CSV table of C-alpha atoms in Angstrom, one decimal:
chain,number,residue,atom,x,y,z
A,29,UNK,CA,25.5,216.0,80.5
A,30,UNK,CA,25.3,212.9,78.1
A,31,UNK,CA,26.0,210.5,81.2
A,32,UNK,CA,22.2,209.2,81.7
A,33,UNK,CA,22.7,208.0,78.0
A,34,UNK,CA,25.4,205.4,79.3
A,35,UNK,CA,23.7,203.1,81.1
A,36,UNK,CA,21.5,201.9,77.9
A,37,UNK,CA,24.4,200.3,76.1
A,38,UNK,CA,23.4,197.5,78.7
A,39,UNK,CA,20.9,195.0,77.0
A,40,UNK,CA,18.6,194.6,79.8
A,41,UNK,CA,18.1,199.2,80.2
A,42,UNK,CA,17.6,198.8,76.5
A,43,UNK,CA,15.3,195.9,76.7
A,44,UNK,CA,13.5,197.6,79.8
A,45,UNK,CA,13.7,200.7,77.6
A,46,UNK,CA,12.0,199.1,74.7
A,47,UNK,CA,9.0,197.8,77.0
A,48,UNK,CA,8.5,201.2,78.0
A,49,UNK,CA,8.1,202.6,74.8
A,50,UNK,CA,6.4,199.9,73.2
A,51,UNK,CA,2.8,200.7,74.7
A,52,UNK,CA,2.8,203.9,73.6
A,53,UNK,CA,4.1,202.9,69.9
A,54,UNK,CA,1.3,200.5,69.7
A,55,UNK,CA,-1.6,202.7,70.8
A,56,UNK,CA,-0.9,205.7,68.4
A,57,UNK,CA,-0.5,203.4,65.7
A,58,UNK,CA,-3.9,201.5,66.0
A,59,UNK,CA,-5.6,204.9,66.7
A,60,UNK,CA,-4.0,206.7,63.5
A,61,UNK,CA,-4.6,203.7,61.6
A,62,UNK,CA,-8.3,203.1,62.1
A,63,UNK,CA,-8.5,207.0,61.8
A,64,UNK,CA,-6.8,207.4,58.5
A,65,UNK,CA,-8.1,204.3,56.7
A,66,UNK,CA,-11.6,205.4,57.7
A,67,UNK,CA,-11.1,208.6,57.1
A,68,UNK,CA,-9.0,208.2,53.7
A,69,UNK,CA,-11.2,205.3,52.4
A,70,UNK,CA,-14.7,207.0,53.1
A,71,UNK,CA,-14.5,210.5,54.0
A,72,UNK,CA,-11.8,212.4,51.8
A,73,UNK,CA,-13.5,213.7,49.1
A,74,UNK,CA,-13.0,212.2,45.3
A,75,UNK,CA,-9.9,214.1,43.6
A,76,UNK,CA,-10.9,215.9,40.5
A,77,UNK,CA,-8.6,214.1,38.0
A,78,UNK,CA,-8.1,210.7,38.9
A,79,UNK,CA,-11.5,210.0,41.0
A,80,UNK,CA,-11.7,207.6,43.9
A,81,UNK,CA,-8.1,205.6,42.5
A,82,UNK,CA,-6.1,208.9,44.4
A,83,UNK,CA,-6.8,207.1,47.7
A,84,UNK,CA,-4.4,204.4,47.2
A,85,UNK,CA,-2.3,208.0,48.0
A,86,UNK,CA,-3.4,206.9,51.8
A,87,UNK,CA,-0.8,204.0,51.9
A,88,UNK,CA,1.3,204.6,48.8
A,89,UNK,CA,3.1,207.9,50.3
A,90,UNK,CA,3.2,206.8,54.0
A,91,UNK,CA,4.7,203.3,52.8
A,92,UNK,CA,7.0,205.4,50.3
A,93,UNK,CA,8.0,208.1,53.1
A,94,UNK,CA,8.5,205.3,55.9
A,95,UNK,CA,10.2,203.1,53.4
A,96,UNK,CA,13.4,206.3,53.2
A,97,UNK,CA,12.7,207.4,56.7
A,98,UNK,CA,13.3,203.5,58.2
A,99,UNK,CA,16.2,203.4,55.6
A,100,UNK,CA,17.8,206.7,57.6
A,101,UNK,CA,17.4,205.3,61.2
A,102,UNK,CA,18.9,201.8,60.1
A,103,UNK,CA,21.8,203.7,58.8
A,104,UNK,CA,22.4,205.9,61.7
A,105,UNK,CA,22.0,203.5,64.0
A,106,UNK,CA,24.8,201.6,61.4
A,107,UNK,CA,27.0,205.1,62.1
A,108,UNK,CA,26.8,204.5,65.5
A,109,UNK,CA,27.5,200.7,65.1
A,110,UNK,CA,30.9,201.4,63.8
A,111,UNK,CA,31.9,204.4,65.2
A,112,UNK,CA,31.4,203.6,68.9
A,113,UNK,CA,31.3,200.1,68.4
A,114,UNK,CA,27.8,199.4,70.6
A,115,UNK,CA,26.1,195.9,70.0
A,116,UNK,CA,22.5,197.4,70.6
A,117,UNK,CA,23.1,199.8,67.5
A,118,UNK,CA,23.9,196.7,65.9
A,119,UNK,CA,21.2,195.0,66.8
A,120,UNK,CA,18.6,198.1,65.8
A,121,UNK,CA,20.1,198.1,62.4
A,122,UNK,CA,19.0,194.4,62.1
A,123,UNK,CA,15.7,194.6,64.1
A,124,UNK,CA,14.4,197.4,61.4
A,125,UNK,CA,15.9,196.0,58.2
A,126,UNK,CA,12.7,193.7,57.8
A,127,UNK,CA,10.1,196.6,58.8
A,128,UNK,CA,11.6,198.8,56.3
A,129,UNK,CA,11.5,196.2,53.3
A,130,UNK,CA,8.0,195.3,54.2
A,131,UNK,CA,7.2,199.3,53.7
A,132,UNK,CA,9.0,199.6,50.7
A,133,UNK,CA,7.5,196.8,49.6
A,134,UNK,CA,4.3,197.9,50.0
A,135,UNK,CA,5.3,201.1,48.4
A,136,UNK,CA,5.9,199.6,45.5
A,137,UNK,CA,2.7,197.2,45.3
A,138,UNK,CA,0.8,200.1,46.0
A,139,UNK,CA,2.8,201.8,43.4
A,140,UNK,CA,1.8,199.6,40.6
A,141,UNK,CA,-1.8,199.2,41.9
A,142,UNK,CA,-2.1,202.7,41.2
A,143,UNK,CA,0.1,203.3,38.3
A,144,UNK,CA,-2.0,200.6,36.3
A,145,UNK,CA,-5.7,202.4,35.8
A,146,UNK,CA,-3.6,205.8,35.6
A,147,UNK,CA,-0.9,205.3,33.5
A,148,UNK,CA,-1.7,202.1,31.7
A,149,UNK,CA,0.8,199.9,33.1
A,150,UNK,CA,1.6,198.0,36.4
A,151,UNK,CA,5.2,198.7,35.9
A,152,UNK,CA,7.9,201.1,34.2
A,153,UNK,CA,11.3,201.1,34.2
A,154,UNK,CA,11.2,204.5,35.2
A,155,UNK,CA,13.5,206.7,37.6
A,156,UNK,CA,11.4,206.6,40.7
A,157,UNK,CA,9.9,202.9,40.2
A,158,UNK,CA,14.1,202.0,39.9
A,159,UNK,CA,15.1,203.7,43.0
A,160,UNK,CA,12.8,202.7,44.8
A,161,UNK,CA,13.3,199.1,44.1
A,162,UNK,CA,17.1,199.5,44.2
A,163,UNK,CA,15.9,200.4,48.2
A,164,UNK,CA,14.3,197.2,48.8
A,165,UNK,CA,17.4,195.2,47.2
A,166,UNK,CA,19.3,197.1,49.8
A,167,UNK,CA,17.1,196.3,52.6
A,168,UNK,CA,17.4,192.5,51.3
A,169,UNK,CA,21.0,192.7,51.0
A,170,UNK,CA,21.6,194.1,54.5
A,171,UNK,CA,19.7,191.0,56.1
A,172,UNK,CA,21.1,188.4,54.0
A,173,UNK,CA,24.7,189.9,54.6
A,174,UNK,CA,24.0,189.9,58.5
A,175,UNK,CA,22.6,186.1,58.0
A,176,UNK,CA,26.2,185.0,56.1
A,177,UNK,CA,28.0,185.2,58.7
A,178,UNK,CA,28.3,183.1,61.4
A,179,UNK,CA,30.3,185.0,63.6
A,180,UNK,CA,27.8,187.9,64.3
A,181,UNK,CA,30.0,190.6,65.7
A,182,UNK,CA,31.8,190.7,61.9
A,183,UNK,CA,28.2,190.0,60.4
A,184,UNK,CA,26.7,193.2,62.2
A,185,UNK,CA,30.0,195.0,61.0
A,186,UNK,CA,29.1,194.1,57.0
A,187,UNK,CA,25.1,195.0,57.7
A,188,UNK,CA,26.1,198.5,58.8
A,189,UNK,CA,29.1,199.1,56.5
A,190,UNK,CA,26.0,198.3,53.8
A,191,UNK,CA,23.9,200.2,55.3
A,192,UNK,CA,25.4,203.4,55.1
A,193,UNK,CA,27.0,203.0,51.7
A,194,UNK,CA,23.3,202.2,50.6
A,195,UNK,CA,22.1,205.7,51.6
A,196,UNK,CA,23.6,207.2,48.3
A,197,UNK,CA,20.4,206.2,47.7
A,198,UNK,CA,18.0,208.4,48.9
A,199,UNK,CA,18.5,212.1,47.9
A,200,UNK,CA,18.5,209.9,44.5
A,201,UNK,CA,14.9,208.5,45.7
A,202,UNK,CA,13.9,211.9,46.5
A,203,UNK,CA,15.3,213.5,43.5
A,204,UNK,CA,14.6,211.5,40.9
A,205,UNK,CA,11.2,213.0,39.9
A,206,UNK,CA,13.0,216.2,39.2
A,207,UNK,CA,16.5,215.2,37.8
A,208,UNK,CA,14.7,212.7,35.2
A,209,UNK,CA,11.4,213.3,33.1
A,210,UNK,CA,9.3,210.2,34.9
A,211,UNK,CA,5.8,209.3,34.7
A,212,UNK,CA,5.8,209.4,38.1
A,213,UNK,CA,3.8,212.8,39.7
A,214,UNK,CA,5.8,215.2,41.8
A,215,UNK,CA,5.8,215.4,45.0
A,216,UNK,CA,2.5,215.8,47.7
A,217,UNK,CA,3.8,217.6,50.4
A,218,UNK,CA,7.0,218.7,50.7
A,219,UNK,CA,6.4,222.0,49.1
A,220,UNK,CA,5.0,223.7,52.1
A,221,UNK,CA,5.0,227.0,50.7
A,222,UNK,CA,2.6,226.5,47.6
A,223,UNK,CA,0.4,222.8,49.4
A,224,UNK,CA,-0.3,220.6,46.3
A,225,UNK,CA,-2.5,219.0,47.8
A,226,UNK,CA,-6.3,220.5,49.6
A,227,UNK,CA,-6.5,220.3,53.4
A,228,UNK,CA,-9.3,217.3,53.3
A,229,UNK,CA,-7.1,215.8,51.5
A,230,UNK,CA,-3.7,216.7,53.9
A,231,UNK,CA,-4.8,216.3,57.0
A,232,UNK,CA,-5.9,212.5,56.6
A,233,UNK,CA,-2.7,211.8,54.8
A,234,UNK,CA,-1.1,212.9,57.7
A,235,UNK,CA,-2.9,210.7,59.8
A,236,UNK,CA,-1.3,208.3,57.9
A,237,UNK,CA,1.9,208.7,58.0
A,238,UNK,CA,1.6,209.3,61.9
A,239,UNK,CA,0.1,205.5,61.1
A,240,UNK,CA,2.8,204.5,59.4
A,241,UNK,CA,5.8,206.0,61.4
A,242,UNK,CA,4.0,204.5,64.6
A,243,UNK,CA,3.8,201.0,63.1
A,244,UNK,CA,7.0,201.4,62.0
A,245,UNK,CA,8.5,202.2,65.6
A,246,UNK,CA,6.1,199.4,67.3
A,247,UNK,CA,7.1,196.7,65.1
A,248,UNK,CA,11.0,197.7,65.3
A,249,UNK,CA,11.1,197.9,69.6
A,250,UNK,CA,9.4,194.5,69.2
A,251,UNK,CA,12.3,193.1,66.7
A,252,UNK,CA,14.8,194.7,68.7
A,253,UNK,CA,13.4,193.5,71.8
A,254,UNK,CA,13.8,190.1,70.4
A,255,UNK,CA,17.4,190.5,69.1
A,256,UNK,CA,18.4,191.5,72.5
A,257,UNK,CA,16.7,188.7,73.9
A,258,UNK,CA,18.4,186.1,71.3
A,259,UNK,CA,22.1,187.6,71.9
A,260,UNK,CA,21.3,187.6,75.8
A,261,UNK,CA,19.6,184.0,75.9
A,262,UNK,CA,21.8,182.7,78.8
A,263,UNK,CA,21.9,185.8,80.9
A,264,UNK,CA,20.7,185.6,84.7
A,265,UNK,CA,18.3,188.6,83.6
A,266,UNK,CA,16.4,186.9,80.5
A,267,UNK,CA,15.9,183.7,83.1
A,268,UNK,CA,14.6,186.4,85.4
A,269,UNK,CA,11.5,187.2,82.7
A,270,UNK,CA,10.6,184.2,82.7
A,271,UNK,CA,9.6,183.7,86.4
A,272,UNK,CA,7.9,187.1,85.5
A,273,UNK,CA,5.7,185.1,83.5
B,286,UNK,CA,-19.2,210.2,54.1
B,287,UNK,CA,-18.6,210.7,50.5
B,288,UNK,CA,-20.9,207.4,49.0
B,289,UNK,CA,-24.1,207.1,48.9
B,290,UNK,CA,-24.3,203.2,49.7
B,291,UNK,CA,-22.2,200.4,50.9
B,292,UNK,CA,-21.6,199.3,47.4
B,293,UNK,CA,-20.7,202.3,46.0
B,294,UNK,CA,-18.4,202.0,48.7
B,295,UNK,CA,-16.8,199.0,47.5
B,296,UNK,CA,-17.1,200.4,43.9
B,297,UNK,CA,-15.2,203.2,44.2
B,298,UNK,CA,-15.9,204.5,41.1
B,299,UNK,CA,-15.3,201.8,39.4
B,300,UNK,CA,-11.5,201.5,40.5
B,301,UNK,CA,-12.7,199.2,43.2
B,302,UNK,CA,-10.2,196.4,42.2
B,303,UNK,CA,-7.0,198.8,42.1
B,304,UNK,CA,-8.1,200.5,45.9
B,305,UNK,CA,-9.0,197.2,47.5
B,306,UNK,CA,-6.0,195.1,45.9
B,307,UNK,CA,-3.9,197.8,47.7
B,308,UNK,CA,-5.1,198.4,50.8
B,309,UNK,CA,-5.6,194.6,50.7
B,310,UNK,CA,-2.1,194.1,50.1
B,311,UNK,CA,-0.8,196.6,52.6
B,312,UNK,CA,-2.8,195.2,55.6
B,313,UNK,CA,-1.5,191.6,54.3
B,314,UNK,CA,1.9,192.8,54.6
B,315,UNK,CA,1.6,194.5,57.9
B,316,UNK,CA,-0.1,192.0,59.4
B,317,UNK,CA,2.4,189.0,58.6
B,318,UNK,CA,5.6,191.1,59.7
B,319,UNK,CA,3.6,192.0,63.1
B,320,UNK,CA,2.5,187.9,63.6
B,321,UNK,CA,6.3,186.9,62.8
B,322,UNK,CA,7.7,189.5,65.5
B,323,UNK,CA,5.3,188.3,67.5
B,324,UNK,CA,5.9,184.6,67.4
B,325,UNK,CA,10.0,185.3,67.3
B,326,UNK,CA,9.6,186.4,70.5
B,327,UNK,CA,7.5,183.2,71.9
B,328,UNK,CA,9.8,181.2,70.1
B,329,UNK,CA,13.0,182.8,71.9
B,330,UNK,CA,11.5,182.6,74.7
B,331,UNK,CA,10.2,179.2,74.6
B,332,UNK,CA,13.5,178.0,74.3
B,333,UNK,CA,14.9,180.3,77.1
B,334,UNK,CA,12.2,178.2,79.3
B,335,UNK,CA,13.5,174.9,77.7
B,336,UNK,CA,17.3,175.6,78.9
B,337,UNK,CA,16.4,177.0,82.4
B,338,UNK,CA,14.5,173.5,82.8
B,339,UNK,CA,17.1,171.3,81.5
B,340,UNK,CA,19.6,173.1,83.8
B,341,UNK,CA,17.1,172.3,86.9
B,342,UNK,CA,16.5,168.5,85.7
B,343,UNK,CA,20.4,168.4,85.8
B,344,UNK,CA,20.6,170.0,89.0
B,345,UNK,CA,18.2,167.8,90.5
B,346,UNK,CA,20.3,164.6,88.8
B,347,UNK,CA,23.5,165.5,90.8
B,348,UNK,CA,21.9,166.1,94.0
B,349,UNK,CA,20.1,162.8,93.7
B,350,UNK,CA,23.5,160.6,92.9
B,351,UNK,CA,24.8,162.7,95.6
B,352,UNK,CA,22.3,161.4,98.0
């Protein structure tokens, strides 16, 4: 039943894979993005409390969401790194390190662009603002650990042994807003059953993290695409490409 | 559309600075990590070219001393 899976543990099905995807990645994100800044910056009506500043929410909870969910896929793909002992999970792990510290990054600058004319400060040492940045270390720490080695099977074998213990980290992310008293608000959206949040104000978010997530995947197939390329540089099939122009 | 005028617009409310710094940042951020993917790949690639041409110059060196 699983047998079609096989033959993409080969670099060039992955790479071919990748290519296949990637136009599809790229055109739901540029759609969702134009929609949901436009939307988010111009249209969403004015919250009642904290005026037009709430639409820094636009960015700050797609970056924060993308920022845990590209943390999950790096260390599944890690899982599957170790266990079954496939390069192009290895590879995966590396090509979304960088996408997901760039989103919780931006999380965090976002963060502080909002916390400052709300709560007074750019910055607090506070439960949520911690985690958060513990992610990003780990992000940092998984890429430098894959760059210190120079033998990249063992390097790839640190990254994702990294990865995964990292992920003690995220029900602590997600959590934190409860288990501590923060500064930080509670959450938007995940209580489904009594919405936080008013349906002009929803819907555009979700736009955005459609945005996000597709930005996300786009940028990832491209890095992986090039890790592949990198590990397979004197392959017949990479010399192939290039007569393909 | 929720403001009245384009600078209102760019007012927004008067939290202008926090809203634009942010989405300022984030397109910033987006932006450079897309260009560096980008180029990585032309890079990689370039240097793909670079060996498979070397390899044919030294092809083409052997065949001539053959000669």
């Amino acid at each position: 039943m699983w047998k079609w899976l096989h033959p993409y543990a080969k670099a060039d099905r992955a790479y071919q894979l990748c290519n296949t995807l990637l136009p599809y990645f790229a055109v739901i994100t540029v759609v969702c993005m134009l929609v949901g800044w436009v939307w988010g910056l111009a249209y969403a009506p004015a919250d009642y409390q904290q005026k037009d500043s709430y639409r820094i929410i636009f960015i700050h909870v797609p970056s924060a969401i993308l920022s845990m969910g590209a943390y999950s896929s790096m260390a599944i793909a890690a899982v599957i790194a170790l266990v079954w002992q496939l390069r192009n999970a290895e590879l995966a792990v590396i090509a979304i390190a960088p996408v997901g510290a760039c989103v919780t990054a931006i999380a965090l600058i976002t963060g502080a662009a909002w916390g400052k004319p709300m709560w007074g400060a750019w910055w607090v040492w506070d439960a949520r603002l911690t985690s958060e940045l513990i992610l990003l270390f780990l992000y940092l720490g998984v890429l430098s650990l894959y760059h210190a080695f120079e033998d990249k099977k063992a390097a790839g074998r640190a990254a994702s042994i990294l990865a995964i213990v990292g992920v003690i980290n995220l029900p602590i992310i997600h959590f934190s807003v409860e288990w501590w008293n923060t500064l930080h608000q509670g959450a938007t959206i995940t209580k489904f059953d009594t919405k936080a949040i008013d349906s002009s104000m929803f819907w555009p978010l979700m736009v955005n993290i459609v945005a996000f997530a597709g930005f996300v995947g786009t940028v990832t197939l491209m890095r992986l695409k090039n890790e592949i390329l990198q590990r397979e540089k004197h392959r017949p099939w990479v010399r192939q490409l290039l007569n393909r122009g | 559309m929720q403001f009245d005028s384009f600078s209102d617009f760019i007012a927004m409310g008067g939290y202008g600075f926090y809203v634009w710094l942010s989405f300022g940042t984030c397109a910033l951020i987006l932006l450079g990590i897309l260009v560096s993917s980008l180029n990585d790949t032309k890079r990689i690639m370039a240097s793909v070219q670079q060996q498979a041409d070397r390899e044919a110059r030294i092809q083409q060196a052997k065949q001539e001393q053959q000669l």
